[in-house]
Tab-separated table of N, CA and C in Angstrom:
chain	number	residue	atom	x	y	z
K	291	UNK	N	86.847	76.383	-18.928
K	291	UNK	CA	88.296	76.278	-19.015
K	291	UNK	C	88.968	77.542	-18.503
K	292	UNK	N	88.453	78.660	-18.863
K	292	UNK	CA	88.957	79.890	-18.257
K	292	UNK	C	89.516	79.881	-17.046
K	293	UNK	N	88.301	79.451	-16.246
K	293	UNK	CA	88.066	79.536	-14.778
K	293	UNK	C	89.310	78.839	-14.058
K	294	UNK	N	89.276	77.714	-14.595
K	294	UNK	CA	90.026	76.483	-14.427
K	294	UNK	C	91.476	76.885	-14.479
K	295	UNK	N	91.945	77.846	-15.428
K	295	UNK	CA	93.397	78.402	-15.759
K	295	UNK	C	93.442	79.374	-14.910
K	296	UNK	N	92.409	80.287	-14.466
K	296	UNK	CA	93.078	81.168	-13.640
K	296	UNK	C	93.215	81.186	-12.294
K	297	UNK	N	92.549	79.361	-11.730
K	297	UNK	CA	93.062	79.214	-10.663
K	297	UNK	C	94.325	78.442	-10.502
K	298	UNK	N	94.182	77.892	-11.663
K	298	UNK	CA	95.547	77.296	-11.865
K	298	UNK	C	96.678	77.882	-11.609
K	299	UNK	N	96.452	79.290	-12.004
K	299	UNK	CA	97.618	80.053	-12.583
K	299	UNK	C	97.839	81.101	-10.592
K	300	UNK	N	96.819	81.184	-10.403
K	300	UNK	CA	96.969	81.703	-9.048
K	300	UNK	C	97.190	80.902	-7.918
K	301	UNK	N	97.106	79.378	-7.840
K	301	UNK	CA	97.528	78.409	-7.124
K	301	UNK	C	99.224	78.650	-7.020
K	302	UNK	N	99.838	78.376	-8.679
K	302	UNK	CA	101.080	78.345	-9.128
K	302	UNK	C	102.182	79.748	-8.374
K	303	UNK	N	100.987	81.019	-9.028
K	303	UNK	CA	101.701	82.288	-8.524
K	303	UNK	C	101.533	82.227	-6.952
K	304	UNK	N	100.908	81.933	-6.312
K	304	UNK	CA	100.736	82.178	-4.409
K	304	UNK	C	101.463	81.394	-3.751
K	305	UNK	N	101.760	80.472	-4.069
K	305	UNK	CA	102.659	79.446	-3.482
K	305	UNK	C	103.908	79.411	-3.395
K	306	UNK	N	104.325	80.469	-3.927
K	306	UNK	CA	105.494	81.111	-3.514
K	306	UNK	C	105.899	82.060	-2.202
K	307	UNK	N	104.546	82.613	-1.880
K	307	UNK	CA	104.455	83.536	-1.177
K	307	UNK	C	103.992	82.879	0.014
K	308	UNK	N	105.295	82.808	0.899
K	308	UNK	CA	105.503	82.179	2.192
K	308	UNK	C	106.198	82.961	3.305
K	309	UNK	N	105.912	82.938	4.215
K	309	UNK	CA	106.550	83.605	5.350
K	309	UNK	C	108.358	83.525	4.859
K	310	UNK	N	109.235	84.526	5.369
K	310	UNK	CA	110.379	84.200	5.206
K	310	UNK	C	110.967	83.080	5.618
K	311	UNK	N	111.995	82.644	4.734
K	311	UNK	CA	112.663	81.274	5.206
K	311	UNK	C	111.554	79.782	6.022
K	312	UNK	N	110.513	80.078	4.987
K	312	UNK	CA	109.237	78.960	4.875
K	312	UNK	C	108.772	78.938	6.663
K	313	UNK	N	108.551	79.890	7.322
K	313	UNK	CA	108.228	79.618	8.729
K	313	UNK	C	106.403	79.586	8.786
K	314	UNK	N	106.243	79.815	7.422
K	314	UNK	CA	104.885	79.897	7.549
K	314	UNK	C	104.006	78.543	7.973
K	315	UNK	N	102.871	78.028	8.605
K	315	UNK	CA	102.258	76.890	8.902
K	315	UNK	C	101.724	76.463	7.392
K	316	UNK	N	101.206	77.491	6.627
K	316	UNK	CA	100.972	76.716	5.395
K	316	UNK	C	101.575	77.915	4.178
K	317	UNK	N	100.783	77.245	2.728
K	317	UNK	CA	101.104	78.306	1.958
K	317	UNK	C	100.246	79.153	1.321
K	318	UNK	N	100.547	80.258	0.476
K	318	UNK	CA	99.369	80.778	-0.537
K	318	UNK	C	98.620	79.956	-0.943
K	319	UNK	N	99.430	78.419	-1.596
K	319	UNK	CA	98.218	77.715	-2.510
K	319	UNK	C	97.354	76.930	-1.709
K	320	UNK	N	97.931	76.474	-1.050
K	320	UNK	CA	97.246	75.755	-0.101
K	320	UNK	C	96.151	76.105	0.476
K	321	UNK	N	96.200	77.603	1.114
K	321	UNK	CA	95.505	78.365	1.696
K	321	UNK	C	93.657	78.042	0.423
K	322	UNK	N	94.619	78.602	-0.760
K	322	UNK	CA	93.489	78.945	-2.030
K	322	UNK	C	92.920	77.777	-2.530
K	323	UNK	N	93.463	77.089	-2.265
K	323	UNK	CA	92.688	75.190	-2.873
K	323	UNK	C	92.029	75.105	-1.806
K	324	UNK	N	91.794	75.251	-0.398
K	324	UNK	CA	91.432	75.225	0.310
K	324	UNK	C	89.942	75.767	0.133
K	325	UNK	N	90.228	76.865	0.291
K	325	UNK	CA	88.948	77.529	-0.245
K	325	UNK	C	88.085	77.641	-1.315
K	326	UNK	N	88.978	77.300	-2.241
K	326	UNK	CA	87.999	76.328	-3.183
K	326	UNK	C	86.612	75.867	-3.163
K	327	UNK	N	86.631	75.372	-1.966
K	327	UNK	CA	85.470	74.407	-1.169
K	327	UNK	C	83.836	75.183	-1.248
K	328	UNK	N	84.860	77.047	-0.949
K	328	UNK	CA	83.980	78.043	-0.541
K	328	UNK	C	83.068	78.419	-1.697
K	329	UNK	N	83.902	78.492	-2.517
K	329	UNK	CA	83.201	79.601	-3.907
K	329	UNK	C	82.001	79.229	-4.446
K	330	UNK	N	81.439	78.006	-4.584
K	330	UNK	CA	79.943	78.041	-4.816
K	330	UNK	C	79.406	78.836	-3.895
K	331	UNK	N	79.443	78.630	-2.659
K	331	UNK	CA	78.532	79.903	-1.763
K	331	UNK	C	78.625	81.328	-1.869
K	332	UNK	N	80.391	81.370	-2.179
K	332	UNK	CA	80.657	82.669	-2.271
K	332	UNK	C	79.888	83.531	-3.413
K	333	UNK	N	79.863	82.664	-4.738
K	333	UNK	CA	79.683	82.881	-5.621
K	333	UNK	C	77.880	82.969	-5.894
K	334	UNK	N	77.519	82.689	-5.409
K	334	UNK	CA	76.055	82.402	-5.175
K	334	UNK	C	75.069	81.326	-5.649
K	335	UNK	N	76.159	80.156	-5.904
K	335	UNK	CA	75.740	78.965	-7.072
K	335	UNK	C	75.627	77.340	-6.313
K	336	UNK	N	75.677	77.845	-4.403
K	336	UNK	CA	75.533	76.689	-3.669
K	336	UNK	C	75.615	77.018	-2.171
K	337	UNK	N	75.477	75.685	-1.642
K	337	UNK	CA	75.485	75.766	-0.022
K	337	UNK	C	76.478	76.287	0.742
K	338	UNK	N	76.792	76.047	1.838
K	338	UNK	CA	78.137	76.247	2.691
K	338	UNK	C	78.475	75.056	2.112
K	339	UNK	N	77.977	74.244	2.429
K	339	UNK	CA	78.790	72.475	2.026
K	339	UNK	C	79.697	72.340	3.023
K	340	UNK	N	80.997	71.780	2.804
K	340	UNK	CA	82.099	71.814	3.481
K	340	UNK	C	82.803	73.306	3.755
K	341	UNK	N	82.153	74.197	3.644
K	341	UNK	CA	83.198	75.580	3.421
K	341	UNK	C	83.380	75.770	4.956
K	342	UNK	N	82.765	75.439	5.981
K	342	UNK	CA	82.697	75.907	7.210
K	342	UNK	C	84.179	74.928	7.833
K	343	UNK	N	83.461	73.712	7.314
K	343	UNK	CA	85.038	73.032	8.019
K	343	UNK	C	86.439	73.426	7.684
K	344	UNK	N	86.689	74.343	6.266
K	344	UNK	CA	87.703	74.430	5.743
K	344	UNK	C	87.974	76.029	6.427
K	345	UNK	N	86.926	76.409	6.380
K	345	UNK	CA	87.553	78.041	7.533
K	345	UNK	C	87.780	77.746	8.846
K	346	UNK	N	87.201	76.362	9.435
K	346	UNK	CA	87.490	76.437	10.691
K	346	UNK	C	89.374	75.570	10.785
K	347	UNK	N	89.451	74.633	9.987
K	347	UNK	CA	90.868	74.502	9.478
K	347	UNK	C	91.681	75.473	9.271
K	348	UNK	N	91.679	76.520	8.340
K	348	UNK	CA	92.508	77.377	8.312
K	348	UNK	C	92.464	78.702	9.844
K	349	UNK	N	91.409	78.352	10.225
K	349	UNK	CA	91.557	79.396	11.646
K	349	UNK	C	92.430	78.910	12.694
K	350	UNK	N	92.210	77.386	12.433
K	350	UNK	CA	93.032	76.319	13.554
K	350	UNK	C	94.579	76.530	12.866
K	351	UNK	N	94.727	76.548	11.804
K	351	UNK	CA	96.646	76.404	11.393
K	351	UNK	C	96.930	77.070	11.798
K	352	UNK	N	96.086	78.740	11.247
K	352	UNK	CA	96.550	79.927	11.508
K	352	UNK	C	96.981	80.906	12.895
K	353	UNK	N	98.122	79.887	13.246
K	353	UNK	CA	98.667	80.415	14.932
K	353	UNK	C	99.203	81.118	14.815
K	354	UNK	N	99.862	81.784	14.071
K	354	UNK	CA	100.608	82.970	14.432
K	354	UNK	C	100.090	84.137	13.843
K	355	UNK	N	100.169	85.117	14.040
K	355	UNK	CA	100.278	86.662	13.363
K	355	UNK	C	100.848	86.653	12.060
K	356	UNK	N	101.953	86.375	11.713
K	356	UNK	CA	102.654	85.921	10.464
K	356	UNK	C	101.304	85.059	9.806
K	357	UNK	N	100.926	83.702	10.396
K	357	UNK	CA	100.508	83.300	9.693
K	357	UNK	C	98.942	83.786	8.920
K	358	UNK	N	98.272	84.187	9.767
K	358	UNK	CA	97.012	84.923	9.487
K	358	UNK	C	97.039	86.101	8.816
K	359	UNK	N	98.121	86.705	8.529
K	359	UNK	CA	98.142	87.776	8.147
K	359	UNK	C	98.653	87.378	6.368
K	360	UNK	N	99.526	86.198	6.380
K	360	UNK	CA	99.550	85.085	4.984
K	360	UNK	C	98.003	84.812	4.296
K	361	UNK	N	97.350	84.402	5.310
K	361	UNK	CA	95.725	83.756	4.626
K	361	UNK	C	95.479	84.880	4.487
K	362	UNK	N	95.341	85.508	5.242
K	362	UNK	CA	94.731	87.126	4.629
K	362	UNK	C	94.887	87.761	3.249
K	363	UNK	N	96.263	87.740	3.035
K	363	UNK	CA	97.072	88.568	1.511
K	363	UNK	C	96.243	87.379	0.694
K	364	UNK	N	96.312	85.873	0.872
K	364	UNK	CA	96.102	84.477	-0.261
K	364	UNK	C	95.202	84.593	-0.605
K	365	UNK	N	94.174	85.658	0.429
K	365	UNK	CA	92.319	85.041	0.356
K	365	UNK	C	91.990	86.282	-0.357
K	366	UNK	N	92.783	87.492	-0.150
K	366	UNK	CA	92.745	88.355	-0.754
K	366	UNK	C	92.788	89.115	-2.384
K	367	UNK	N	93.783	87.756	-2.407
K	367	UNK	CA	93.986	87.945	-3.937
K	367	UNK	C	93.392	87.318	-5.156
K	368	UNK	N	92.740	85.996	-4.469
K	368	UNK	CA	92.046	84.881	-4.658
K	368	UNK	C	91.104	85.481	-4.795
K	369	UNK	N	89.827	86.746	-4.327
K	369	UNK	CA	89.021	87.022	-4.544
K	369	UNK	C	88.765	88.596	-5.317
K	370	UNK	N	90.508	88.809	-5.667
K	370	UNK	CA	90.329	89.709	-6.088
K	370	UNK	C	90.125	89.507	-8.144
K	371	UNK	N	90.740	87.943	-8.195
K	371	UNK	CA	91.084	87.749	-9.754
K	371	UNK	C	89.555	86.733	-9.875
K	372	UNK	N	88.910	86.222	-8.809
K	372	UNK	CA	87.576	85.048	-9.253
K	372	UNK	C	86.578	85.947	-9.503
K	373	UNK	N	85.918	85.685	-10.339
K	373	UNK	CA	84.503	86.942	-10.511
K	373	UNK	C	83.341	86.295	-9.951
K	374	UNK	N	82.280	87.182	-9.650
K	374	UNK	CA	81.553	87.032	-8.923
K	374	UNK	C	80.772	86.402	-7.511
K	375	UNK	N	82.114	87.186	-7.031
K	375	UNK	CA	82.313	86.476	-5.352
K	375	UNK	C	81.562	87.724	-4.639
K	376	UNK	N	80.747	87.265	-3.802
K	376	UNK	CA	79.225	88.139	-3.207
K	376	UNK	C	80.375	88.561	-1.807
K	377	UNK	N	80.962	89.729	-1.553
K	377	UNK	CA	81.526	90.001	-0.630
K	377	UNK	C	80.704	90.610	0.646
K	378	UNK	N	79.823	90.427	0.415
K	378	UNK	CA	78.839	90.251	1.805
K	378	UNK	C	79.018	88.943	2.298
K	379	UNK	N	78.859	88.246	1.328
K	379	UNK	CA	78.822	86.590	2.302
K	379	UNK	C	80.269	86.196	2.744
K	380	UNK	N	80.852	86.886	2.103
K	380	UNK	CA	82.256	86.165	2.321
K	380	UNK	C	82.326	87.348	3.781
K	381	UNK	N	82.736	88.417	4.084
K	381	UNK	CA	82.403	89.186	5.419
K	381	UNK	C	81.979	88.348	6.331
K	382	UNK	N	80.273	87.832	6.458
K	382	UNK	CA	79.710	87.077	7.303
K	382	UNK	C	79.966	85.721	7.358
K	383	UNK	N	81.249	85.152	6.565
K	383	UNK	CA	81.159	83.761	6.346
K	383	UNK	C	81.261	83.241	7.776
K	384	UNK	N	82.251	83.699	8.660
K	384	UNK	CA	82.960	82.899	10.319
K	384	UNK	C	80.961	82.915	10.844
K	385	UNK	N	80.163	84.074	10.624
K	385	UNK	CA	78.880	84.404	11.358
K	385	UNK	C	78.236	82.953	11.081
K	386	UNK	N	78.308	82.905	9.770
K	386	UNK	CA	77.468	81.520	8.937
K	386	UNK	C	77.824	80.547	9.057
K	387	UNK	N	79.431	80.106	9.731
K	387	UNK	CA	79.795	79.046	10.214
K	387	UNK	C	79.363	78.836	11.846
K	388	UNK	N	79.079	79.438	12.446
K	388	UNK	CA	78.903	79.826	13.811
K	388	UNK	C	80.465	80.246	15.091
K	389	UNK	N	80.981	81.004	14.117
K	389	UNK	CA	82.557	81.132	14.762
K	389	UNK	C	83.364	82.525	13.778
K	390	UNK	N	84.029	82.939	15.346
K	390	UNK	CA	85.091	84.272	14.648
K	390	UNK	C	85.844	83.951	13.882
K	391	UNK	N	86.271	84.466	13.288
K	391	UNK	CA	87.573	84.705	12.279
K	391	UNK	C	88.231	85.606	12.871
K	392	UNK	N	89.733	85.425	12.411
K	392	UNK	CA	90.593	86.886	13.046
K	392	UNK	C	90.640	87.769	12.222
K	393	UNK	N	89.756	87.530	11.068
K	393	UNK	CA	89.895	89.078	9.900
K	393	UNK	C	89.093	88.791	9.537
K	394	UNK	N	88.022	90.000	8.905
K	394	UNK	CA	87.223	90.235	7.850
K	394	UNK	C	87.533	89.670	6.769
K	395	UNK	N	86.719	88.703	6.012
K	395	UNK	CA	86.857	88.299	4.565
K	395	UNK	C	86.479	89.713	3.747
K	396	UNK	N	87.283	90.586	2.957
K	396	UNK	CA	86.911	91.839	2.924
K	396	UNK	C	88.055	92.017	1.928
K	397	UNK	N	87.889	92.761	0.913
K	397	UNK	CA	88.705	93.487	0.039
K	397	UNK	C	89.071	94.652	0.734
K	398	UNK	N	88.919	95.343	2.059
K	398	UNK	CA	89.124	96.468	2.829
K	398	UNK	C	89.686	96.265	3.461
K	399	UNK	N	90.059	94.636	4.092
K	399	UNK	CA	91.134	94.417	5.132
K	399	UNK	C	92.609	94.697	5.088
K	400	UNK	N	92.918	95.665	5.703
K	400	UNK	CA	94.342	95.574	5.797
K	400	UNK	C	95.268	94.517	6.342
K	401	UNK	N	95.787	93.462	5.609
K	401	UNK	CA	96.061	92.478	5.783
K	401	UNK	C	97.419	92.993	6.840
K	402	UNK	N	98.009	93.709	6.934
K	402	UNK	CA	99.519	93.928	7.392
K	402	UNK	C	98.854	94.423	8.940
K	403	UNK	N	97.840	94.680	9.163
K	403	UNK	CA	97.118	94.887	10.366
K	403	UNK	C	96.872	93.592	11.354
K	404	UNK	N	96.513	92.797	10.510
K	404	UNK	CA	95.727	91.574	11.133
K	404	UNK	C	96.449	91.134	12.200
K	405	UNK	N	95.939	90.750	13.529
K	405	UNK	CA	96.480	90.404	14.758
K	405	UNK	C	96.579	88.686	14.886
């Protein structure tokens, strides 16, 4: 149940956090339900499964600078409140899908950087 509330509660809080005047392609929560998909792998408790299709989805929305630099802060924060997310795998995740990412999955990324 824990678990369950504090994504709840970070779905609720991120989804606010949208490009100005909503220009963003998607949102915080969206971004984070999304990834969802990921966290057994991340976490070390399963496969890729679907996680590859859902990064290659969010690489495809993510057209703009604005917008990638949104998934960035969402994915960021998302892995900063879930415990035991293996941030090695999440780094190599685009490697393990067979495809770039435009940012490091990384608690080091400077999200306001991201191109």
């Amino acid at each position: 149940m824990e678990m369950v509330g504090k994504i709840a509660c970070l779905v609720v809080l991120c989804m606010v956090m949208t490009a100005p005047y909503g220009e963003a392609a998607f949102t915080c929560g969206s971004v984070q339900a999304a990834m969802l998909n990921c966290l057994p792998y991340l976490q070390n408790r399963g496969p890729l499964g679907n996680c590859c299709n859902v990064i290659k989805g969010l690489v495809s929305a993510a057209k703009t600078q604005e917008d990638r630099r949104i998934a960035c802060s969402c994915i960021k924060t998302a892995a900063t409140i879930l415990k035991g997310v293996d941030f090695g795998k999440a780094a190599g995740l685009g490697g393990a899908c067979g495809f770039n990412t435009p940012f490091k999955l990384s608690l080091s990324t400077d999200c306001s950087k991201v191109q």
